[in-house]
Amino acid sequence: MTRVAAIDCGTNSIRLLIADIDRSTGTPRLTDVVREMRVVRLGEGVDATGEFTQGALDRTFAATADYAELIHRHGAEKIRFVATSASRDARNRDVFVDGIRDLLGVAPEVISGNEEAALSFAGASSVLPILDGHEVLVVDLGGGSTEFVLGTGAGVTAARSVDIGCVRLTERHLRNDPPTPEQIAAAEADVDEAIALAGREVQLERATAVVGVAGSITTITAHALGLTEYSPDAIHGAELPIDTVRDASSDLLGMVRADRAALPYMHPGRVDVIGAGGLVWRRILEQVNRLSDGRVTTAMASEHDILDGIALSIG
């Protein structure tokens, strides 16, 4: 048994998993010790300026300092810190890298989109039996990028990361509350272009099932289920008709900010970007349904994702 600490630093949130890995059975198994999430919006403004703001760095460093204390307290033997979309795009990422190294004692790894996709698939596939006998499309919808990963129980078949995400599209297009039809159309055009780009490498039409991971998708699932609080147990593994998910996504996109903020399962850090998350998720599901000639009619949500994949990757 090895105790590890995994940190996933994305465009919107930074998350920590301290877990024990049991490799005695051949297939590694994680047992959670600590699982935390903070919305720090590291990618604030990066799409427009290409740089991290000082405020975003300060928020991220503060969360990392808290995580470092938790890692020390719980005695994790190994640490891996992974940074994704916003960190790939920012010209001043050296300031970020140096700051994290000073706080944590290890340098953050700014990974490629394809590595991000593989880690997401590993995390989701570690706990979902749906892989048995299926070619599954795992979609990791983040703040700055979205990963499309096709695979089976044997591993990843094809993967592609594209630059669409809930923070990026909100900042780029969805500025009104609620967004105007023109803004929605412009965002959809970006999403359709990105899906087509992903489809050049990932044969979306081969998918027999779709699994969505990350906070936007789990929050949309909570909305579709009509939960009275955010319940990971209710969300994880929930398989819903695409029409139901599409309606929930459209509902969130059309709400005003105050109504979204009042939802009992809505994290405050997602209130302003969940509409864009809904737009991306419904568009992806519509396209997969069309490309599969109607074979894919449902979507499953997973609470286990790249964070679990990072933990499992720690040797």
XYZ file of C-alpha atoms in Angstrom:
315
model
C 0.000 0.000 0.000
C 1.371 3.409 -1.008
C -0.094 6.769 -0.008
C 0.067 9.313 -2.825
C -1.077 12.868 -3.457
C -2.407 13.931 -6.853
C -3.163 17.536 -7.816
C -5.053 18.523 -10.958
C -4.763 22.232 -11.750
C -7.082 23.234 -14.553
C -8.428 26.471 -15.985
C -11.226 26.821 -13.411
C -10.401 24.610 -10.433
C -7.543 23.016 -8.541
C -8.232 19.632 -6.958
C -6.402 17.390 -4.516
C -6.659 13.635 -4.015
C -4.716 11.921 -1.260
C -5.256 8.196 -1.621
C -3.838 4.806 -0.770
C -2.959 2.659 -3.790
C -3.283 -1.101 -3.408
C -1.416 -2.945 -6.165
C -1.572 -6.377 -4.530
C -4.389 -7.671 -6.767
C -2.710 -6.752 -10.061
C -5.224 -4.032 -10.903
C -4.405 -0.915 -8.844
C -7.204 0.270 -6.554
C -7.542 3.683 -4.903
C -8.933 4.328 -1.439
C -9.637 8.009 -0.836
C -8.136 9.696 2.209
C -8.806 13.318 1.192
C -10.583 14.665 -1.906
C -10.891 18.466 -2.198
C -11.698 21.059 -4.846
C -11.213 24.835 -4.951
C -12.306 27.141 -7.756
C -9.366 29.494 -8.326
C -9.966 30.412 -12.003
C -6.266 30.185 -12.897
C -7.195 30.651 -16.555
C -8.969 33.974 -15.993
C -8.286 36.114 -19.067
C -5.722 33.720 -20.564
C -7.757 33.199 -23.749
C -7.628 36.946 -24.477
C -4.195 37.934 -23.107
C -2.115 34.757 -23.179
C -0.948 35.388 -19.603
C -1.886 34.540 -16.033
C -3.087 37.474 -13.953
C -1.483 38.110 -10.576
C -4.841 37.609 -8.879
C -5.287 34.187 -10.478
C -1.770 33.152 -9.456
C -2.334 34.370 -5.888
C -5.562 32.338 -5.581
C -3.845 29.244 -6.954
C -0.820 29.606 -4.691
C -3.063 30.042 -1.633
C -4.933 26.826 -2.431
C -1.667 24.986 -3.084
C -0.292 26.100 0.288
C -3.364 24.600 1.968
C -2.949 21.405 -0.033
C 0.733 21.184 0.943
C -0.285 21.249 4.604
C -2.844 18.471 4.055
C -0.306 16.357 2.167
C 2.183 16.720 5.027
C -0.454 16.008 7.681
C -1.619 12.812 6.000
C 1.844 11.527 5.207
C 1.675 11.110 1.452
C 4.882 9.513 0.205
C 4.744 10.713 -3.401
C 3.245 13.777 -5.083
C 2.324 14.525 -8.679
C 1.030 17.973 -9.684
C -0.435 18.206 -13.186
C -1.415 21.452 -14.927
C -3.521 21.521 -18.070
C -5.108 23.896 -20.591
C -4.503 27.373 -19.157
C -0.926 26.472 -18.220
C -0.260 25.272 -21.761
C -1.445 28.612 -23.147
C 0.135 31.108 -20.725
C 3.388 32.816 -21.732
C 4.281 33.549 -18.102
C 3.856 29.981 -16.855
C 7.419 30.060 -15.441
C 6.093 32.256 -12.619
C 3.448 29.621 -11.944
C 5.915 26.731 -12.109
C 8.392 28.437 -9.744
C 5.668 29.364 -7.260
C 4.252 25.834 -7.091
C 7.724 24.309 -6.702
C 8.482 26.638 -3.793
C 5.236 25.718 -2.019
C 5.111 21.996 -2.693
C 8.674 20.868 -3.243
C 7.852 19.381 -6.649
C 7.504 21.123 -9.991
C 4.099 21.107 -11.704
C 3.986 19.157 -14.946
C 2.368 21.097 -17.773
C 1.080 18.143 -19.749
C -0.059 17.904 -23.353
C -3.690 17.613 -24.338
C -3.192 13.995 -25.373
C -1.653 13.077 -22.014
C -4.518 14.850 -20.286
C -6.927 12.759 -22.338
C -5.164 9.495 -21.445
C -5.184 10.321 -17.719
C -8.893 11.202 -17.863
C -9.669 7.883 -19.531
C -7.591 5.995 -16.977
C -9.421 7.657 -14.104
C -12.903 7.094 -15.513
C -12.244 3.558 -16.701
C -10.850 2.487 -13.330
C -14.333 2.439 -11.795
C -16.871 2.062 -14.621
C -17.969 -1.425 -15.742
C -19.467 0.095 -18.918
C -16.128 -0.544 -20.654
C -16.791 -4.261 -20.746
C -17.577 -5.105 -24.365
C -17.941 -1.467 -25.446
C -15.924 1.133 -27.315
C -16.492 4.074 -25.023
C -16.059 7.782 -25.688
C -14.895 9.600 -22.553
C -15.389 13.376 -22.707
C -13.522 15.564 -20.193
C -15.132 19.004 -20.380
C -12.857 21.491 -18.646
C -12.514 25.221 -18.296
C -10.124 25.780 -21.183
C -10.133 22.549 -23.166
C -12.173 19.427 -23.798
C -10.672 15.989 -24.285
C -12.245 13.315 -26.499
C -10.928 9.824 -25.725
C -12.102 6.636 -27.415
C -11.126 3.365 -25.806
C -11.970 -0.089 -24.548
C -11.085 -2.172 -21.531
C -7.683 -2.673 -23.181
C -6.933 1.057 -23.142
C -7.057 4.184 -25.303
C -7.758 3.778 -29.019
C -7.583 7.462 -30.019
C -7.566 10.831 -28.276
C -7.685 14.533 -29.087
C -7.765 17.668 -26.961
C -9.410 20.806 -28.377
C -9.525 24.373 -27.083
C -13.144 24.673 -26.029
C -14.164 24.896 -22.401
C -16.649 26.606 -20.121
C -14.336 29.459 -19.049
C -12.886 30.047 -22.512
C -16.301 30.206 -24.231
C -17.873 32.333 -21.498
C -15.107 34.922 -21.760
C -15.040 34.790 -25.547
C -18.770 34.839 -26.342
C -21.348 34.496 -23.537
C -21.027 37.921 -21.946
C -24.694 38.772 -21.401
C -26.908 37.440 -18.597
C -28.481 35.370 -20.073
C -26.498 35.187 -23.329
C -28.114 36.473 -26.497
C -29.045 34.181 -29.408
C -26.193 35.726 -31.405
C -23.680 34.937 -28.648
C -24.957 31.374 -28.384
C -24.701 30.911 -32.156
C -21.104 32.172 -32.147
C -20.183 29.818 -29.300
C -21.873 26.882 -31.042
C -19.875 27.600 -34.184
C -16.650 27.335 -32.159
C -17.834 24.093 -30.563
C -18.859 22.537 -33.887
C -15.474 23.440 -35.367
C -13.696 21.875 -32.394
C -15.785 18.681 -32.581
C -14.959 18.372 -36.273
C -11.267 18.839 -35.443
C -11.421 16.132 -32.769
C -13.279 13.860 -35.189
C -10.308 13.837 -37.571
C -8.380 11.741 -35.045
C -11.114 10.210 -32.888
C -13.746 8.257 -34.808
C -16.736 9.469 -32.822
C -19.098 7.338 -34.892
C -17.524 4.174 -33.424
C -18.626 4.977 -29.876
C -21.202 2.642 -28.382
C -21.384 4.578 -25.094
C -20.459 8.053 -23.826
C -19.102 8.951 -20.391
C -18.715 12.574 -19.306
C -16.340 13.705 -16.565
C -15.427 16.920 -14.714
C -17.422 19.559 -12.871
C -19.538 20.994 -15.665
C -20.888 17.582 -16.641
C -21.496 16.398 -13.077
C -23.305 19.665 -12.286
C -25.481 19.345 -15.409
C -26.265 15.791 -14.298
C -27.280 17.054 -10.850
C -29.616 19.522 -12.568
C -31.091 16.817 -14.794
C -31.667 14.606 -11.744
C -33.302 17.458 -9.806
C -31.108 16.899 -6.752
C -31.649 18.874 -3.551
C -27.882 18.968 -2.912
C -24.682 18.022 -4.707
C -24.451 14.262 -4.163
C -21.476 12.453 -5.748
C -23.088 9.103 -4.975
C -26.234 10.029 -6.923
C -24.295 11.550 -9.814
C -21.610 8.921 -10.313
C -22.741 6.325 -12.800
C -26.024 8.103 -13.566
C -27.009 7.223 -17.141
C -29.574 9.565 -18.671
C -31.205 9.915 -22.090
C -29.438 12.435 -24.298
C -32.705 14.378 -24.617
C -32.847 14.758 -20.820
C -29.240 15.958 -20.643
C -29.815 18.337 -23.553
C -32.871 19.856 -21.866
C -30.980 20.314 -18.583
C -28.052 21.900 -20.433
C -30.323 24.291 -22.336
C -32.125 25.209 -19.129
C -28.854 26.200 -17.422
C -27.721 28.143 -20.486
C -30.963 30.156 -20.528
C -31.061 30.983 -16.809
C -29.984 34.299 -15.359
C -27.051 34.225 -12.959
C -29.187 34.721 -9.847
C -31.315 31.674 -10.662
C -28.258 29.498 -11.287
C -26.703 30.656 -8.026
C -29.841 29.610 -6.141
C -29.628 25.985 -7.287
C -28.775 23.813 -4.259
C -26.084 21.775 -6.047
C -24.355 24.694 -7.780
C -20.803 25.490 -6.653
C -20.344 29.289 -6.482
C -17.307 29.045 -8.736
C -19.371 27.479 -11.536
C -22.298 29.891 -11.551
C -20.959 32.144 -14.301
C -19.583 29.393 -16.566
C -22.043 26.491 -16.283
C -24.152 27.824 -19.168
C -21.178 27.470 -21.495
C -20.541 24.006 -20.074
C -24.117 23.078 -20.936
C -23.749 24.437 -24.443
C -20.624 22.345 -25.067
C -22.059 19.144 -23.550
C -25.377 19.254 -25.407
C -23.612 19.951 -28.716
C -21.213 17.041 -28.254
C -24.028 14.638 -27.393
C -26.129 15.782 -30.348
C -23.210 15.236 -32.710
C -22.324 11.798 -31.288
C -25.963 10.737 -31.552
C -26.035 11.881 -35.176
C -22.671 10.374 -36.126
C -23.568 7.024 -34.572
C -26.827 6.934 -36.570
C -28.800 7.128 -33.358
C -27.017 4.186 -31.694
C -25.817 6.299 -28.752
C -28.940 7.503 -26.952
C -27.695 7.983 -23.377
C -24.801 9.602 -21.529
C -23.236 8.532 -18.259
C -21.559 10.825 -15.717
C -18.485 9.859 -13.723
C -17.146 11.471 -10.560
C -13.804 9.789 -11.252
C -11.616 11.437 -13.852
C -8.154 12.852 -14.501
C -7.511 13.295 -10.774
C -7.850 9.547 -10.241
C -5.754 8.952 -13.353
C -2.964 11.128 -11.936
C -3.031 9.223 -8.632
C -2.926 5.859 -10.429
C 0.017 7.034 -12.550
C 2.249 7.696 -9.545
C 4.822 4.912 -9.416
